[in-house]
Coordinates of C-alpha atoms in Angstrom, one line a residue:
M897 CA 68.8 19.4 120.1
A898 CA 72.3 21.0 119.8
A899 CA 72.8 21.9 123.4
V900 CA 71.4 21.8 126.8
L901 CA 71.4 24.5 129.5
F902 CA 71.2 23.6 133.2
D903 CA 70.4 25.6 136.2
F904 CA 72.7 25.0 139.2
S905 CA 71.0 24.9 142.6
G906 CA 68.2 22.5 142.8
T907 CA 68.9 21.2 139.3
L908 CA 72.4 19.7 139.2
F909 CA 73.4 20.2 142.7
R910 CA 71.6 20.4 146.2
A911 CA 72.9 22.6 148.9
E912 CA 73.5 21.0 152.3
S913 CA 70.9 21.2 155.1
A914 CA 70.7 24.3 157.3
A915 CA 71.9 22.1 160.2
S916 CA 74.9 20.9 158.3
W917 CA 75.7 24.4 157.2
L918 CA 75.5 25.9 160.6
R919 CA 77.5 23.1 162.1
A920 CA 80.3 23.4 159.5
A921 CA 80.6 27.2 160.2
L922 CA 80.7 26.8 163.9
D923 CA 83.4 24.0 163.5
E924 CA 85.4 26.2 161.2
T925 CA 85.3 29.2 163.5
G926 CA 86.0 27.3 166.8
H927 CA 82.5 27.8 168.1
A928 CA 79.8 25.3 169.5
L929 CA 76.3 25.1 170.5
P930 CA 74.4 22.5 172.4
E931 CA 72.6 20.2 170.0
P932 CA 69.0 21.4 170.7
E933 CA 70.2 25.1 170.4
L934 CA 72.0 24.3 167.1
A935 CA 68.9 22.7 165.8
A936 CA 66.7 25.5 166.7
T937 CA 69.1 28.1 165.2
A938 CA 69.3 26.1 162.0
R939 CA 65.5 26.2 161.8
A940 CA 65.5 30.0 162.3
L941 CA 68.2 30.6 159.7
E942 CA 66.2 28.4 157.2
A943 CA 62.9 30.3 158.0
A944 CA 64.8 33.5 157.6
G945 CA 65.8 32.3 154.0
A946 CA 69.5 32.9 155.0
L947 CA 70.9 29.7 153.3
P948 CA 71.7 30.4 149.6
G949 CA 70.1 27.5 147.7
G950 CA 67.8 26.8 150.4
A951 CA 64.2 27.9 151.2
E952 CA 63.2 31.4 150.5
P953 CA 62.4 33.7 153.3
V954 CA 59.1 32.9 155.2
E955 CA 58.8 36.7 155.6
L956 CA 61.0 39.0 153.7
P957 CA 62.1 42.1 155.8
A958 CA 61.0 45.4 154.1
D959 CA 64.4 46.9 154.5
L960 CA 66.0 44.0 152.5
A961 CA 63.3 43.8 149.8
A962 CA 65.2 46.0 147.3
V963 CA 68.4 44.2 147.6
W964 CA 66.7 40.8 147.6
A965 CA 65.0 41.6 144.2
V966 CA 68.4 42.1 142.4
R967 CA 70.6 39.9 144.7
D968 CA 72.0 37.9 141.9
E969 CA 73.3 40.8 139.8
S970 CA 76.6 41.2 141.7
A971 CA 78.7 39.6 144.4
A972 CA 78.2 42.4 146.7
L973 CA 74.5 42.4 146.4
H974 CA 74.4 38.7 146.9
R975 CA 76.4 38.9 150.1
A976 CA 74.5 41.8 151.3
A977 CA 71.0 39.9 150.8
Y978 CA 71.9 36.7 152.5
T979 CA 74.0 38.1 155.4
G980 CA 71.3 40.7 156.0
L981 CA 68.9 37.6 156.4
S982 CA 71.2 35.7 158.7
R983 CA 71.7 38.7 160.9
R984 CA 67.9 38.4 161.8
V985 CA 69.0 35.3 163.8
P986 CA 71.1 35.7 166.9
L987 CA 74.5 33.7 166.7
P988 CA 77.2 33.3 169.3
D989 CA 79.6 35.6 167.4
P990 CA 78.7 38.4 164.9
G991 CA 81.6 37.0 162.7
L992 CA 79.5 33.8 162.2
H993 CA 77.3 35.6 159.7
D994 CA 80.2 36.1 157.3
A995 CA 81.6 32.5 158.1
L996 CA 78.2 31.1 157.1
Y997 CA 78.2 33.0 153.8
E998 CA 81.8 31.7 153.0
R999 CA 80.8 28.1 153.9
H1000 CA 77.9 28.1 151.3
M1001 CA 80.5 28.8 148.6
S1002 CA 82.6 25.8 149.6
P1003 CA 82.3 22.7 147.2
A1004 CA 81.7 20.6 150.5
A1005 CA 78.4 22.6 150.9
W1006 CA 77.0 21.0 147.8
T1007 CA 76.2 17.7 146.5
P1008 CA 75.5 16.5 143.0
Y1009 CA 72.1 14.9 142.3
P1010 CA 72.7 11.1 141.9
D1011 CA 72.1 11.1 138.1
A1012 CA 73.7 14.4 137.3
E1013 CA 77.1 12.7 136.3
K1014 CA 75.4 10.3 134.0
V1015 CA 73.4 12.7 132.3
L1016 CA 76.3 15.2 131.7
R1017 CA 78.7 12.4 130.7
T1018 CA 76.1 11.0 128.1
L1019 CA 75.5 14.4 126.6
R1020 CA 79.2 15.0 126.1
G1021 CA 79.5 11.5 124.5
R1022 CA 76.7 12.5 122.1
G1023 CA 78.4 15.7 121.1
I1024 CA 75.8 17.9 122.6
G1025 CA 77.0 21.2 124.1
V1026 CA 76.3 21.8 127.8
G1027 CA 75.9 25.2 129.6
V1028 CA 75.3 26.2 133.0
V1029 CA 73.1 29.2 133.4
S1030 CA 72.6 30.3 137.1
N1031 CA 71.4 33.1 139.2
I1032 CA 74.2 33.5 141.6
G1033 CA 76.5 35.8 143.3
W1034 CA 79.8 33.7 143.2
D1035 CA 81.9 31.5 141.1
L1036 CA 80.6 28.0 141.2
R1037 CA 83.3 26.5 138.9
P1038 CA 85.2 25.2 141.8
V1039 CA 82.1 23.1 142.9
F1040 CA 81.9 21.5 139.5
R1041 CA 85.7 20.8 139.4
E1042 CA 85.7 19.3 142.9
H1043 CA 82.9 17.0 142.2
G1044 CA 84.4 16.0 138.9
L1045 CA 81.7 17.5 136.7
D1046 CA 83.6 20.4 135.2
A1047 CA 84.9 18.4 132.3
Y1048 CA 81.3 17.9 130.9
V1049 CA 80.6 21.8 130.9
D1050 CA 81.4 23.8 127.9
A1051 CA 80.3 27.1 129.2
Y1052 CA 79.3 28.9 132.4
V1053 CA 76.9 31.9 132.3
L1054 CA 76.5 33.3 135.8
S1055 CA 74.3 36.2 136.6
Y1056 CA 76.6 38.1 138.7
E1057 CA 79.3 38.1 136.0
H1058 CA 76.9 39.7 133.6
G1059 CA 74.9 42.0 135.9
V1060 CA 71.7 40.3 134.7
Q1061 CA 69.6 37.7 136.2
K1062 CA 67.1 35.1 135.0
P1063 CA 64.4 35.3 133.6
D1064 CA 66.0 37.9 131.4
P1065 CA 66.2 36.3 128.0
W1066 CA 69.7 37.9 127.4
L1067 CA 71.4 35.6 129.9
F1068 CA 70.2 32.7 127.8
A1069 CA 71.2 34.2 124.7
V1070 CA 74.8 34.6 126.1
A1071 CA 74.8 31.0 126.8
C1072 CA 73.4 29.9 123.4
E1073 CA 76.0 32.1 121.7
A1074 CA 78.8 30.6 123.7
L1075 CA 77.7 27.2 122.6
D1076 CA 77.2 28.4 118.9
A1077 CA 73.6 27.0 119.3
D1078 CA 70.4 28.1 117.8
P1079 CA 68.1 28.7 120.7
R1080 CA 65.5 26.8 118.9
R1081 CA 67.5 23.6 119.2
V1082 CA 68.4 24.2 122.8
L1083 CA 66.9 22.7 126.0
M1084 CA 66.8 24.6 129.2
V1085 CA 66.6 22.5 132.4
G1086 CA 65.8 24.1 135.7
D1087 CA 63.6 24.0 138.8
N1088 CA 62.3 27.4 139.0
R1089 CA 59.4 28.0 136.5
A1090 CA 59.7 31.8 136.7
A1091 CA 63.4 32.2 136.3
D1092 CA 64.3 29.3 134.0
G1093 CA 61.2 29.8 132.0
G1094 CA 62.6 32.9 130.6
A1095 CA 64.5 30.9 128.1
T1096 CA 61.1 30.3 126.1
A1097 CA 61.4 33.9 124.9
L1098 CA 64.2 32.8 122.7
G1099 CA 62.4 29.7 121.5
C1100 CA 64.4 27.2 123.8
R1101 CA 62.3 24.2 125.0
V1102 CA 62.2 24.1 128.8
H1103 CA 62.1 21.0 131.0
F1104 CA 61.6 21.3 134.8
V1105 CA 62.6 19.2 137.8
D1106 CA 61.7 19.5 141.4
H1107 CA 64.0 21.2 143.9
L1108 CA 64.1 18.2 146.4
P1109 CA 66.9 16.6 148.6
T1110 CA 69.2 14.3 146.6
A1111 CA 67.8 11.2 148.3
Q1112 CA 64.3 12.0 147.2
R1113 CA 65.3 12.7 143.5
P1114 CA 67.5 10.0 142.2
D1115 CA 66.6 10.0 138.6
A1116 CA 64.6 13.2 137.7
L1117 CA 67.4 14.3 135.2
L1118 CA 67.4 11.1 133.1
P1119 CA 64.4 12.2 130.8
V1120 CA 66.6 15.0 129.5
L1121 CA 68.5 12.1 127.6
D1122 CA 65.2 11.2 125.8
L1123 CA 64.2 14.8 125.2
V1124 CA 67.3 15.7 123.3
G1125 CA 67.0 12.6 121.1

């Protein structure tokens, strides 16, 4: 293999829990909720699908269906989709909906999977190109820098910067071109079979991992090292 492409959320990094997310936004804005109410509100936000990188909505509101379908094509659409979902849940201050959205873009809201650094470092040592191809509405580069993984990434291809979202093969083609790699010698690693599987249209191989909490997935990325040879 000449290069490996990785998804971001659920593949290399895991978002914080809904409770941690809500608690951080409350702290940052000087608000507080009693613990039982905080826990209940976090569960409601999670069910609403309001946490980017978290669970999808249990029930998608009809008035948000159109923006949800294309949410990763621009920063504005991404914010509109997720703040629209969070506003289904009552919060102590209307400004908290924007505070929650801002919080999820913070490096502190993300944790690398335990084996991510080893895999990326080993690929770099072998001279194999590494790209990150993500459906996202904001710049995730600071997350990689803060967690010390940016040095191992050769190219970032983010949907909102191109106006195209996975599984469109064009996004993967952009990544392969940036890495000067023949798609037939590229491995795509992701957690979403529908979105990340789009790479197969170019001839890329695809390897899937499960989107689990970091403590439950200590070594799922290690097989990538065997797959690239």
